Every structure is written in structure tokens, then in C-alpha cells.
Coordinates of C-alpha atoms in Angstrom, one line a residue:
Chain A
X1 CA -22.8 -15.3 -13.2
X2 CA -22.2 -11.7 -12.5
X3 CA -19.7 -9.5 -14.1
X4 CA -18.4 -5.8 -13.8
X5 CA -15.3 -3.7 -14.9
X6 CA -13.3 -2.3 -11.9
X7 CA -10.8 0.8 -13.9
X8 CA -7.7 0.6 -11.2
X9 CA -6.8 3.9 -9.7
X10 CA -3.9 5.1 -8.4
X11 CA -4.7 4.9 -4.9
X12 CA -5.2 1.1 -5.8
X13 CA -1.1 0.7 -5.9
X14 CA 1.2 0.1 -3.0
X15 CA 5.3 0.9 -2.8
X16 CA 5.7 -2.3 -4.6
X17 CA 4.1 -0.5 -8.0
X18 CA 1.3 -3.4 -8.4
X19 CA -2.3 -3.2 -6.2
X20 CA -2.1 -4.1 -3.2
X21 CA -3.6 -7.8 -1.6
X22 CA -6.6 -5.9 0.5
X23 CA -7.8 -3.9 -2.7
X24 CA -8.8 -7.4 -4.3
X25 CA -10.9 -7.9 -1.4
X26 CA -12.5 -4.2 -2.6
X27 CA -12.7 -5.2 -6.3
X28 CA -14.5 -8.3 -5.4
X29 CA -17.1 -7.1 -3.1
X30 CA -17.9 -4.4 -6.3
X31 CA -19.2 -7.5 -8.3
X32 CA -20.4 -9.7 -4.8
X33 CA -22.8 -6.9 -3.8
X34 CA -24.1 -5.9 -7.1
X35 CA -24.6 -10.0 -7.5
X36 CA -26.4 -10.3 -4.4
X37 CA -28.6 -7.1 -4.9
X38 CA -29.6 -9.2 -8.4
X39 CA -30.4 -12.4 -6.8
X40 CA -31.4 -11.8 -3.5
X41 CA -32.7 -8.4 -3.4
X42 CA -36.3 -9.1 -4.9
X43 CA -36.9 -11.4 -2.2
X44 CA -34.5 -10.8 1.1
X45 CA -36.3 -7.5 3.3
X46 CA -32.8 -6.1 2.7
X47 CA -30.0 -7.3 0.9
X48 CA -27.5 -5.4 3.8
X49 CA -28.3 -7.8 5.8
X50 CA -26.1 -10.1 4.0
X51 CA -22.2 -10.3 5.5
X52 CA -19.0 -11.6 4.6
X53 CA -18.3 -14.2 6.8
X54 CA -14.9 -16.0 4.8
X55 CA -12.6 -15.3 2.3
X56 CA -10.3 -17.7 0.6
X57 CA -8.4 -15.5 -2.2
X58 CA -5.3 -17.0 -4.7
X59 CA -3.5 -14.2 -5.8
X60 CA -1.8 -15.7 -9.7
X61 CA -0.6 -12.6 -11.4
X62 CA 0.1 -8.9 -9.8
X63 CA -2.1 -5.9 -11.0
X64 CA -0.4 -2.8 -12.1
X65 CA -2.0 0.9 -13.3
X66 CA -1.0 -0.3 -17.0
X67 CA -3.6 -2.8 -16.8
X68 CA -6.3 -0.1 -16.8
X69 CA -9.0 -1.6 -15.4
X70 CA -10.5 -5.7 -14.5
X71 CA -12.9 -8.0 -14.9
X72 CA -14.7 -9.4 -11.8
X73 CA -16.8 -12.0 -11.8
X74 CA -19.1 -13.8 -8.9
X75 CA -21.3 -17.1 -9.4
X76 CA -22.8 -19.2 -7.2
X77 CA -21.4 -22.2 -6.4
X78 CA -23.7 -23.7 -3.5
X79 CA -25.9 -22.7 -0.6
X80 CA -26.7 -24.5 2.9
X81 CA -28.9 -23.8 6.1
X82 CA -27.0 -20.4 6.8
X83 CA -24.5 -19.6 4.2
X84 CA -24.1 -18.9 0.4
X85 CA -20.9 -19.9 -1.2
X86 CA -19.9 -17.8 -4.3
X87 CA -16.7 -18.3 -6.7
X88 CA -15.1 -14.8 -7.7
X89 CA -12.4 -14.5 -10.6
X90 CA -10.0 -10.9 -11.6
X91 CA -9.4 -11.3 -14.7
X92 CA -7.1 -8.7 -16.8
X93 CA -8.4 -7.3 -20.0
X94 CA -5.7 -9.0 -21.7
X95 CA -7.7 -12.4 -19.9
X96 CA -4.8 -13.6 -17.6
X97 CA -6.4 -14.6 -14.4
X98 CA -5.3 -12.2 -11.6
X99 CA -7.2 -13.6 -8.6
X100 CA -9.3 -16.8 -7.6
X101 CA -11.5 -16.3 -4.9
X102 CA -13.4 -18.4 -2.9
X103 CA -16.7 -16.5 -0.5
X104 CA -18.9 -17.1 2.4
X105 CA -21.6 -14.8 2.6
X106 CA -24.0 -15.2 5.5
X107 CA -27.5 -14.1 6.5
X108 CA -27.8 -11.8 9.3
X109 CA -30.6 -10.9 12.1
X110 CA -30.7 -7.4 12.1
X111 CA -31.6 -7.3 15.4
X112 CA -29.9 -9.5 17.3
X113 CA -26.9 -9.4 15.0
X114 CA -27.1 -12.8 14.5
X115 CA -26.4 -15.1 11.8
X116 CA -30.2 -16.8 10.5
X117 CA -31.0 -19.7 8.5
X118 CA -32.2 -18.5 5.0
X119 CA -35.9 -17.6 4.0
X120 CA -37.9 -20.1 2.0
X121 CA -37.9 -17.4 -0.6
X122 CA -34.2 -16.7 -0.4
X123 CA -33.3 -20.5 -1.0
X124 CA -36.0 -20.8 -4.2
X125 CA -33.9 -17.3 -5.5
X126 CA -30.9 -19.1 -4.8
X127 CA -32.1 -22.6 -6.4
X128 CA -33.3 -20.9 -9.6
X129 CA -29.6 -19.2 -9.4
X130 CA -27.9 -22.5 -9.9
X131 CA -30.5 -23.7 -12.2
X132 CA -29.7 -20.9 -14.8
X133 CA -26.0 -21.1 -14.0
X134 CA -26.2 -24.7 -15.1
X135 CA -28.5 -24.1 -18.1
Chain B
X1 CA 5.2 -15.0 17.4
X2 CA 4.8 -11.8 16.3
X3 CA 2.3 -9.7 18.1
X4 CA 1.5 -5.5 17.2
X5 CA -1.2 -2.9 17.7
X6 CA -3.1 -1.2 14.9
X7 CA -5.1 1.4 15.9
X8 CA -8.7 1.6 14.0
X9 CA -9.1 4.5 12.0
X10 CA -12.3 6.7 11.2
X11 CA -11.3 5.7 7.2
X12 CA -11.4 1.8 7.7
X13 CA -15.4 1.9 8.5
X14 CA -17.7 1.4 5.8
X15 CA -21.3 2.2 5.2
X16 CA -22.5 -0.3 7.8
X17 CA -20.6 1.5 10.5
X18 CA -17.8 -1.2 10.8
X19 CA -13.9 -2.0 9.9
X20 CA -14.2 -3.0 5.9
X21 CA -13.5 -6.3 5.1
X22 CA -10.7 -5.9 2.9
X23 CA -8.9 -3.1 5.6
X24 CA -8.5 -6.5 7.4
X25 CA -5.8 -7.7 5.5
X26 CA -4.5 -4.6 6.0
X27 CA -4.0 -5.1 9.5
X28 CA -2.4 -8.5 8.6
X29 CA -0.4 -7.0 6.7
X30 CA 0.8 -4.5 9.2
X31 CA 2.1 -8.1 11.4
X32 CA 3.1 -10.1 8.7
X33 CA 5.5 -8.1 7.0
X34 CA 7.3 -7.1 10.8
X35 CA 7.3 -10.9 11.4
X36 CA 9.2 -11.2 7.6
X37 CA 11.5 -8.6 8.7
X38 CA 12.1 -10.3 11.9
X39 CA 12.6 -13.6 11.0
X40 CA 14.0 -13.2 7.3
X41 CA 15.4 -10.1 7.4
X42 CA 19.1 -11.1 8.8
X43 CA 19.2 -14.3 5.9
X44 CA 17.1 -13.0 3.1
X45 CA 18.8 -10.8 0.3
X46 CA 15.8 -9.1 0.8
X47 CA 12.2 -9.4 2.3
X48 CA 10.7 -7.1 -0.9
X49 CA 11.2 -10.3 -2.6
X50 CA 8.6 -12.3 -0.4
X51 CA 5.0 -11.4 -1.9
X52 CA 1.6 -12.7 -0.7
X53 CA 0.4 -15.6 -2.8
X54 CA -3.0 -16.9 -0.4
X55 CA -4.7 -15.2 2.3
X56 CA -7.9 -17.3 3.5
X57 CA -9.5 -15.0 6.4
X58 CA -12.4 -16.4 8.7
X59 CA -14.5 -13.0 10.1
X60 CA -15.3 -13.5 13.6
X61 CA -16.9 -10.5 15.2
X62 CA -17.9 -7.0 13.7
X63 CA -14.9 -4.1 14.5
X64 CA -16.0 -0.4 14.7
X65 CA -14.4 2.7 15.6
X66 CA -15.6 2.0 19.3
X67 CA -12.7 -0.9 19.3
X68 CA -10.0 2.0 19.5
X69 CA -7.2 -0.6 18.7
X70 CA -6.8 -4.5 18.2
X71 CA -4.2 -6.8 18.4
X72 CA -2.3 -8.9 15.5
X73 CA -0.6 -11.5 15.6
X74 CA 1.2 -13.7 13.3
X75 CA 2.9 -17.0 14.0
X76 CA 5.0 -19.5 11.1
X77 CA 2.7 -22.6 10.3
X78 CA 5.2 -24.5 8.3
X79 CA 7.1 -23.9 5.2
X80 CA 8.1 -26.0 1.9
X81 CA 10.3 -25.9 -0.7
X82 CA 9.0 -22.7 -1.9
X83 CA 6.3 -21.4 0.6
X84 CA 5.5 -20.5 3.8
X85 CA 2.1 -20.7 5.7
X86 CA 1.2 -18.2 8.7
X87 CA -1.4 -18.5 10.9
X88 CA -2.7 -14.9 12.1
X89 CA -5.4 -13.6 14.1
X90 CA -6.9 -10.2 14.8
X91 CA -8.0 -9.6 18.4
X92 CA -10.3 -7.1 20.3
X93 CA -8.4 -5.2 23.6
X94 CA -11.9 -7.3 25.2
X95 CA -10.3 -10.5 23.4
X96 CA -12.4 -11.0 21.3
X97 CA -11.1 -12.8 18.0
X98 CA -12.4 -10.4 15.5
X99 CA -10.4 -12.7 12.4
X100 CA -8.4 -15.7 12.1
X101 CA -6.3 -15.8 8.8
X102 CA -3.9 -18.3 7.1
X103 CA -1.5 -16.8 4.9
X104 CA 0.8 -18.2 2.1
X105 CA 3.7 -16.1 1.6
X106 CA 6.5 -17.4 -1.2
X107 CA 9.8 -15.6 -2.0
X108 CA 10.0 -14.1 -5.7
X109 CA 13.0 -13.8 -7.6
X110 CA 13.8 -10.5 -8.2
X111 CA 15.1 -10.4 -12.0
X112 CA 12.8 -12.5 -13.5
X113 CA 9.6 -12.3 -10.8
X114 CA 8.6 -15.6 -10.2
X115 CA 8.6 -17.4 -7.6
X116 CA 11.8 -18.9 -6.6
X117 CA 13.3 -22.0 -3.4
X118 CA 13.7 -20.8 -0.3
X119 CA 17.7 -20.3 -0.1
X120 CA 19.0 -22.5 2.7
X121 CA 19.7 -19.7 4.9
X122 CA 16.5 -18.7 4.9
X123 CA 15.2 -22.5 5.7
X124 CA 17.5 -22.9 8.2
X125 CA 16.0 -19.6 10.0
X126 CA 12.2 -20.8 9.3
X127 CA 13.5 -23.9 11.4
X128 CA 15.0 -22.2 14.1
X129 CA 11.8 -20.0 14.3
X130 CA 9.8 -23.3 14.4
X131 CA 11.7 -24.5 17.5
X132 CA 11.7 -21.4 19.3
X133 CA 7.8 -21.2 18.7
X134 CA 7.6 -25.2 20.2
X135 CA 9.5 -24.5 23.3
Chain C
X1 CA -4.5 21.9 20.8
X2 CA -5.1 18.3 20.2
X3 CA -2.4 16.2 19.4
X4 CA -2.4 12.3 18.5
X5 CA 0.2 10.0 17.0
X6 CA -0.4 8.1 13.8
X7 CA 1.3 5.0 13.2
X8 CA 2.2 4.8 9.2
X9 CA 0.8 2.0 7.6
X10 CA 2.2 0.1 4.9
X11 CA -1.2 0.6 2.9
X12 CA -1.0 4.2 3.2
X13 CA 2.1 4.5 0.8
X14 CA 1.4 4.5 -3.2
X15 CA 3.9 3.6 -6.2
X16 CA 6.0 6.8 -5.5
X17 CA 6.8 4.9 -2.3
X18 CA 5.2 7.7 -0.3
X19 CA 2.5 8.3 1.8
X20 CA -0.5 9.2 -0.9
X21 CA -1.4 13.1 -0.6
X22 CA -5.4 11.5 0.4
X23 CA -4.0 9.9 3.4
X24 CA -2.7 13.1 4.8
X25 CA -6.6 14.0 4.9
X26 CA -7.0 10.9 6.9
X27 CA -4.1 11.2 9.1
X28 CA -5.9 15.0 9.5
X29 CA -9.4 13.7 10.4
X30 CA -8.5 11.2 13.3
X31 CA -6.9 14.3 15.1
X32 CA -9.7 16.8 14.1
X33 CA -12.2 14.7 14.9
X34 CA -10.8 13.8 18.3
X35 CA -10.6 17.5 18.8
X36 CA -14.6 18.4 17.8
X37 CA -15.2 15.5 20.8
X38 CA -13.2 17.0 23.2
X39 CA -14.3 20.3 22.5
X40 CA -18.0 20.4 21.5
X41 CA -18.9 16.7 22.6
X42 CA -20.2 17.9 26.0
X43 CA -22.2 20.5 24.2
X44 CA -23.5 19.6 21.2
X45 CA -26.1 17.1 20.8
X46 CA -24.2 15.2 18.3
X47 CA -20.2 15.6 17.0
X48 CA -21.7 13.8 14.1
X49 CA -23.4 16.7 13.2
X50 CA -19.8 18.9 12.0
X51 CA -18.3 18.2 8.8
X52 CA -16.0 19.2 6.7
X53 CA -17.0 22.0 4.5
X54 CA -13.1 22.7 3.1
X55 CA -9.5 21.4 3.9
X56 CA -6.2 23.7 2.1
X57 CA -3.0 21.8 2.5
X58 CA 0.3 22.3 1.7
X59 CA 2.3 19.6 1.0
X60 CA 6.1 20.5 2.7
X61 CA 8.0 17.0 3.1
X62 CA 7.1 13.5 1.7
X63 CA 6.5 10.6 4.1
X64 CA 7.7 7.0 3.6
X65 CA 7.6 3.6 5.7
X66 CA 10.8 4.8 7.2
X67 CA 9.0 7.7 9.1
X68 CA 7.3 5.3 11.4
X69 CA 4.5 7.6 13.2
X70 CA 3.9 10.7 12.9
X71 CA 2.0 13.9 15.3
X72 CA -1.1 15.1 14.2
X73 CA -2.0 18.7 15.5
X74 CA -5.2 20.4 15.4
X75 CA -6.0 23.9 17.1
X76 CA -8.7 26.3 16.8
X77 CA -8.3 29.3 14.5
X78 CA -11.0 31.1 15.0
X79 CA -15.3 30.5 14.4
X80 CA -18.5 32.6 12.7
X81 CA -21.6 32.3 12.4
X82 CA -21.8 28.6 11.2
X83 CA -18.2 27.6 11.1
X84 CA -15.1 26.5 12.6
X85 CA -12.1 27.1 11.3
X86 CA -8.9 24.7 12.7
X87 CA -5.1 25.2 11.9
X88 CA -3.7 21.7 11.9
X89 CA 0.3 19.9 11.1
X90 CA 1.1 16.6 10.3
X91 CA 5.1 16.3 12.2
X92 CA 7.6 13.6 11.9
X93 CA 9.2 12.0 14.7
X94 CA 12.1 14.1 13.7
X95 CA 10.3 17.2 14.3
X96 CA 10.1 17.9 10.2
X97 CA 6.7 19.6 9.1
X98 CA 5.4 17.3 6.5
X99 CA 2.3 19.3 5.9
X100 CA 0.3 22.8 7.2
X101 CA -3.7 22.5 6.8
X102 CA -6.5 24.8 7.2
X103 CA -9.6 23.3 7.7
X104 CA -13.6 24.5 8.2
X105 CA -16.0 22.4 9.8
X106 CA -19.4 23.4 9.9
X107 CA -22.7 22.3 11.8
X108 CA -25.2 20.4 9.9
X109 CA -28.8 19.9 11.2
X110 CA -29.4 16.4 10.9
X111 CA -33.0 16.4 9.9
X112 CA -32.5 18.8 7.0
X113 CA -29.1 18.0 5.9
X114 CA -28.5 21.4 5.7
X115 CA -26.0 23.8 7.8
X116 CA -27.1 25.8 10.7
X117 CA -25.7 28.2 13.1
X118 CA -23.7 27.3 16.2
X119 CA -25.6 27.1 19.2
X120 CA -24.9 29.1 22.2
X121 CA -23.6 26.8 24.5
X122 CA -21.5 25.4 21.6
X123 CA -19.7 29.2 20.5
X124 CA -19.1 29.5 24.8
X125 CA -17.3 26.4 24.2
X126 CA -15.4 27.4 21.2
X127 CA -14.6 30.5 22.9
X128 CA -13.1 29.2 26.0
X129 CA -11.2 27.1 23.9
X130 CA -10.1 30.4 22.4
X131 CA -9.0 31.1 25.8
X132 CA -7.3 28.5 26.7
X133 CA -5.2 28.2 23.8
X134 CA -4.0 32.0 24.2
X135 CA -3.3 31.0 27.9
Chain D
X1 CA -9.9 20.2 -20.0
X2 CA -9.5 17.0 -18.8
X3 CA -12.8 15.0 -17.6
X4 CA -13.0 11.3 -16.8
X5 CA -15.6 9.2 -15.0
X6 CA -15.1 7.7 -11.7
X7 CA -16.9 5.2 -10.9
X8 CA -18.2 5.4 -6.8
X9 CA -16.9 2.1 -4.9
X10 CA -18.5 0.9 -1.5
X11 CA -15.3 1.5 -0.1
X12 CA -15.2 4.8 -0.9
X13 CA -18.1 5.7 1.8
X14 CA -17.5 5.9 5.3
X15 CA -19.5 5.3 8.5
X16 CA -21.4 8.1 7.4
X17 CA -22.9 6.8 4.4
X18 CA -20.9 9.0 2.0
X19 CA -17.9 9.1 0.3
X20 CA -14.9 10.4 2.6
X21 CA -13.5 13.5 2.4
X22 CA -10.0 12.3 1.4
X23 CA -11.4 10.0 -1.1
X24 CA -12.3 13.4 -2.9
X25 CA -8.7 13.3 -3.3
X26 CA -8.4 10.2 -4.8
X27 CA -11.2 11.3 -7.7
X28 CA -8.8 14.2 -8.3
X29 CA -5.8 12.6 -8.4
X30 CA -7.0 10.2 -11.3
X31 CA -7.9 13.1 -13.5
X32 CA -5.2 15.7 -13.2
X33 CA -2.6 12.6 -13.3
X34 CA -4.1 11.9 -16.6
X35 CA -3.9 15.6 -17.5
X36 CA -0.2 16.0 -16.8
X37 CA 0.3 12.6 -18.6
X38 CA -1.5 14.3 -22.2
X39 CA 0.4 17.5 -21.6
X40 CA 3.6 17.4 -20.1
X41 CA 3.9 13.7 -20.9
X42 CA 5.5 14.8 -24.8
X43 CA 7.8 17.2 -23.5
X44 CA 9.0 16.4 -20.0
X45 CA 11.5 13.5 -19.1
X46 CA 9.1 11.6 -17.0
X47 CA 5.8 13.0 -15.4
X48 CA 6.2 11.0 -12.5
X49 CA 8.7 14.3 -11.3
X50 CA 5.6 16.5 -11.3
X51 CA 4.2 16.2 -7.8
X52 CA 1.2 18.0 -5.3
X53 CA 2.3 20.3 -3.5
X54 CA -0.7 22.1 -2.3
X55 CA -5.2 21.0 -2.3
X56 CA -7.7 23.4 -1.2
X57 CA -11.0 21.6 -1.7
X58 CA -14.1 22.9 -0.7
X59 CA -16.9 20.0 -0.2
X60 CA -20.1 21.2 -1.8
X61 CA -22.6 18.3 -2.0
X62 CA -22.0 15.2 -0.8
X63 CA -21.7 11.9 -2.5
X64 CA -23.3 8.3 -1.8
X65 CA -23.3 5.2 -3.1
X66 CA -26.7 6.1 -5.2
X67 CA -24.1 8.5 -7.0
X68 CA -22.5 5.5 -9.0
X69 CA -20.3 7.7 -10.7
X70 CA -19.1 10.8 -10.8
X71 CA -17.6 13.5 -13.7
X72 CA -13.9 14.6 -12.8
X73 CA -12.8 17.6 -14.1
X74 CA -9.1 19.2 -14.6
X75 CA -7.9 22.4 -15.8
X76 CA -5.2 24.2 -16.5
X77 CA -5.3 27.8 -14.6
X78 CA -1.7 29.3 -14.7
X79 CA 1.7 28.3 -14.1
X80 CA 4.9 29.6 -12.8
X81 CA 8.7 29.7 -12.5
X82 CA 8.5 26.2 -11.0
X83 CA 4.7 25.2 -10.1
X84 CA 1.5 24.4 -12.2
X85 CA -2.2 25.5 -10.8
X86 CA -4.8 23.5 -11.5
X87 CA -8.9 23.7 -11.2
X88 CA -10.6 20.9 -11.0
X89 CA -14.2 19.7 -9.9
X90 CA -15.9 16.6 -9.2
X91 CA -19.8 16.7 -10.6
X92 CA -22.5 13.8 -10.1
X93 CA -24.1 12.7 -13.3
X94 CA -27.1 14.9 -12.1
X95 CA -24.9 17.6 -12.2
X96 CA -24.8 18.4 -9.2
X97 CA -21.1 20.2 -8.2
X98 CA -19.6 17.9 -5.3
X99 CA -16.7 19.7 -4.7
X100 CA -14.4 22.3 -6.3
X101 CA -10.6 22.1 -5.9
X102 CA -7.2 24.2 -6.7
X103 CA -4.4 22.1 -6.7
X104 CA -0.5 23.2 -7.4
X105 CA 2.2 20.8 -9.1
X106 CA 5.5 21.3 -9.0
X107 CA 8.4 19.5 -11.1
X108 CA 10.7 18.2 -9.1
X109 CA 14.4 16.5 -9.8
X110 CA 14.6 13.4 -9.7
X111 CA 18.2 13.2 -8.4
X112 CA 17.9 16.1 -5.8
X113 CA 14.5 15.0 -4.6
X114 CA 13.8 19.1 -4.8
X115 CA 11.9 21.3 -6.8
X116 CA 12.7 22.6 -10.3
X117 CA 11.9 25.3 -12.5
X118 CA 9.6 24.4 -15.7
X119 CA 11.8 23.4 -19.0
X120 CA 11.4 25.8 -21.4
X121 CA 9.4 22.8 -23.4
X122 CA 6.9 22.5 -20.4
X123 CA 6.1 25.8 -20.9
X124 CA 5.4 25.9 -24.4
X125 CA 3.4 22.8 -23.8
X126 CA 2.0 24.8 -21.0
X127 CA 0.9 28.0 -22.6
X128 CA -0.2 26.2 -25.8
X129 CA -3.3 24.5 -23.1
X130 CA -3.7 27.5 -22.2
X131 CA -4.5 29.1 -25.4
X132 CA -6.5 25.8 -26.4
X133 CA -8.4 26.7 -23.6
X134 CA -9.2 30.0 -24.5
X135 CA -10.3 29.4 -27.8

């Protein structure tokens, strides 16, 4: 599991006083990336070459600037042919749960743009993953 | 159905030289809450009170600034006692679907901020906008 | 002159229920930068090559939701050396001045990072612009 | 003087690789809001009636992902009948200067919507940071 603090900015807030739905999607790709840079990036030729291809996000209690700043955290959950499913959490510093989120983050040609089955290397990084998750 | 056009702006690239993720729900944003307006506004006390609980987005195809504007759209799935499901998509002007989104959208009362029924003025105008969607 | 229409977004609007004084230098940039195309694009080797080297602005009326779109401008002040100086306004449909901005672009060679001085072909550009604009 | 970190998000960059020029006003915002919260924030009603009214920001370095953070940095330079100058600067950890920035605040009423003069407890507040300052 991965986990970084997000401080919430201003900018974070929409008219309704609380951070807006699309700036989750921003907090959670703080944690995703510096979680895939960790697993992936000793043995993928370049961990930008890694896309979001779904998000599923539950939004349980609003954000405000009071709260100051989150928790975000990324794990693994599972892996196929193509894609790499990772379970995200926002969690306030006073530990209600802000956000659940659910990820699909697919390998990517670089040059053809394409989606790509992963390396032999990338699914070993990603085995050992769930092996220490589970440890 | 509910159908607008965003134009893409320089700020919603990132780094990799396309439309962030999260400005995405942005854009959904932009056509949901016009469809709200539209189709609760005339029954609901008000359509501040209906927040976003769910958004589970599917990323298609890559937007960049070359795109110069997509289309929105948002259409009612179904509703329940105290939610309402959308199906949305983002398209190219070449028609390309760049996003396909289900949303869960539930109305909040005001004084006490949680969620609340839907009043039976506003079911009875999530009906009509069912029919008037079959026909 | 260069003038575009920006459509408000519901995203651009903070807790004051305003548009946030950073989005202003957005709504600036997708006028200014349609401007540097028209105007050095057949020219220069690459509008990527100006940026922005300073922006003053003066904040004259707020913006909310209710404003809709507003009209960019952008017009050429005047150029040295290795700058560009534009004069630009951010109007509401009701013709109100929200905000006055000054703003300096300058060249920047690509391989060096550094700025360099306009080009010949680019200052004959700038000055019939010049031209044109006193026309 | 007010300094806080900021720490750089991926969203911050644009398709340029580096942080957008309005997000420079973002950075800003965060520290001078928390500078008028520590000084004005024990003598004037609210300090959400303090607003921008004016930027000028000249872009000296700029700033990338590789940054991670920055140092954000607010002071007080002189004040009026009815406005507040401020200088402020945005450093990398290196310490480098990224940009340099004057900003102006003014009070404003909250049941006119316009401008005010200072209280004469803002002012005291006011010239004792000023004299801190000196010292």
C-alpha cells in the first residue's frame, strides 16, 4: 500500500464551499502515480506509459478547507493480461473516509498508442506486490 | 437527453499533452447539472440540494487541444427512492466516444445534509422524463 | 485584436461563489494564445517557443455562474528587442469590464531554454500588426 | 513574513511540462490567504471581505514536476485608505526564485458588495507587521 498527504488548497473548493468531485480524481492520481513509479518503475522502460483507463469513485463524506489536508492511499488489488486494478481510499485526518475508489490502469504502446499485455517483469513486480500486501 | 458543447481549454492538458483525467468530470459536470436544472428545476425546492454521490467513468480515446470542443451528453438511467443514475458520454466533433460515465446523483437535505427521498414531485418529473426519453 | 468567447464553467468558481482570480489567467491565455498563432504562427518556427514572462491584472468586477460567457480581448501594445507586450480585457455579456491585463510574452530558444531576440520576419509581423490595429 | 510549502501536483503542469502560469496564482493565493488570516484575522469581522484586486507577477524560472515543492512567500509592503500591498515570491527548494509578485487587497462590505476603507483596528494591526518587519 501506498500512502501520501494531499494539504487542500483553496483552488480545491467549488461554490458549494467543499472540493469539488473532479479534484478527487487529482488527489488520487498524487498517490496512483507515486505508487506506480514504486512498483513498476524499476522494471517498466517507463512508467508514463502507464494510463488510466477506468474510474469507479464513491464519494461518503464532502471535503472542506477546514480539513486541512488528506490521506490517500493506493493498493493493489489484482492484475490480468492488460490491466492493473488498484483500490484508492481519502481519508480525513480526523479518519472519516471521504472517498472509495476503484482504478484501471492500463499498459500502453508508446508507439502505436496502443494498449499492451504486460512484461514478464512487470507481472513478477506486480506478483511480489500482492505477495507483500498479503504478508 | 441533455446534449452541450465544452470547449477544451489550453489548462485541461496535462504533462502528457492531453485533457487530464479528472477535467473529465468536469465536463460531466458541465451536462449534468444543466440536465438537473432542466428536469428538477420546476419541482425541486432546489437543485443545490442534489450532490454527486458515484461517478464510474470508462476512458475511451485520448483528448488534446487539437479536439477544439467535444460533446456531452447526459440521459436519466433510472431513479429509486433516494437516487438517481445517469448515463453520460463525452464525444469527439469526429464522434469519437472519448468517455462513457454512469453517475449517481441523490438529493440532500438542506438543514441537516444528508441525504434525503426524492419528494414526489420530483418522482413524478423523473417519470415523465423517462417516458419522454422511451418515445 | 483577437477576441474569443469563454463559456464559464461551473469548476472555475471557488467558495466565494466567484470565478477564482487564477482562472482569469486562463480565460487570458486561450485568447493570447490564439492571438501569438494568428499573428506569428506563419512566421515563427514554433508559437510554442513564446511564453509568458509577466501578466499585471486588475481585478474590476467579480464573475459568477450567472455571467454565462464572457469576451476575451487581446491586442498588441507594442514589442523590443525580445518581447511582446499585449493589452488584453476579460468583458461580460453585459458589456461590464471584469478585468484590464498587461501581459509580456517573450521568445524562448528551444534548445537552450533561454530567451532570444525576435527574428526579422517575426518583428515585420508584429509591426504590421501594429498597422493594422491603428488602421 | 508569511512562508508556507506547496507541494507541486501533476495537475498543476500543463502540456508544456511545467506548471501553468495561473497556477502561480494558486501558490500565492494559499500564502497570502494565510497571511491575512494571522493578521487581520484578530481584528477584522471576517477576512473573507478582504479580496484581490490587482497581480502583477513576473515568471522567472520555471517549475516542473522534479520541483516537488515549492517555498511561498508573503509580505506585507504598505497599505492605504482602503487597499493592502503585498510582496510575495514563489522559491524552489533549490532556491531558485520562480516568480515574484505584487498583489493588492482590498476590504470590501459585505452588504454593499464594494470596497471599504481599513478599520482603524486593521491598521494598527497593519502597521504593527509592519514594524515587526522592520525589526
Amino acid at each position: 500500500m501506498h500512502e501520501i498527504r494531499v494539504a487542500v488548497r483553496w483552488r480545491d473548493m467549488d461554490a458549494y464551499g467543499h472540493v469539488n468531485n473532479a479534484v478527487y480524481l487529482n488527489y488520487l492520481e498524487e498517490c496512483r502515480d507515486a505508487w506506480v513509479d514504486g512498483v513498476l518503475g524499476p522494471v517498466a522502460e517507463s512508467t508514463w506509459d502507464f494510463v488510466l483507463a477506468r474510474v469507479a469513485i464513491d464519494f461518503r463524506t464532502e471535503l472542506t478547507q477546514a480539513d486541512g489536508e488528506v490521506l490517500v492511499r493506493c493498493r493493489l488489488d489484482s492484475f490480468g493480461q492488460a490491466s492493473i486494478r488498484v483500490r484508492e481510499e481519502i481519508v480525513t485526518a480526523g479518519g472519516a473516509i471521504s472517498a472509495e475508489a476503484e482504478s484501471v490502469i492500463v499498459p500502453r504502446d508508446p508507439t502505436t498508442g496502443r494498449s499492451r499485455p504486460l512484461t514478464d517483469e512487470e507481472r513478477a513486480a506486480l506478483e511480489a506486490e500482492l505477495s507483500s500486501e498479503e504478508a
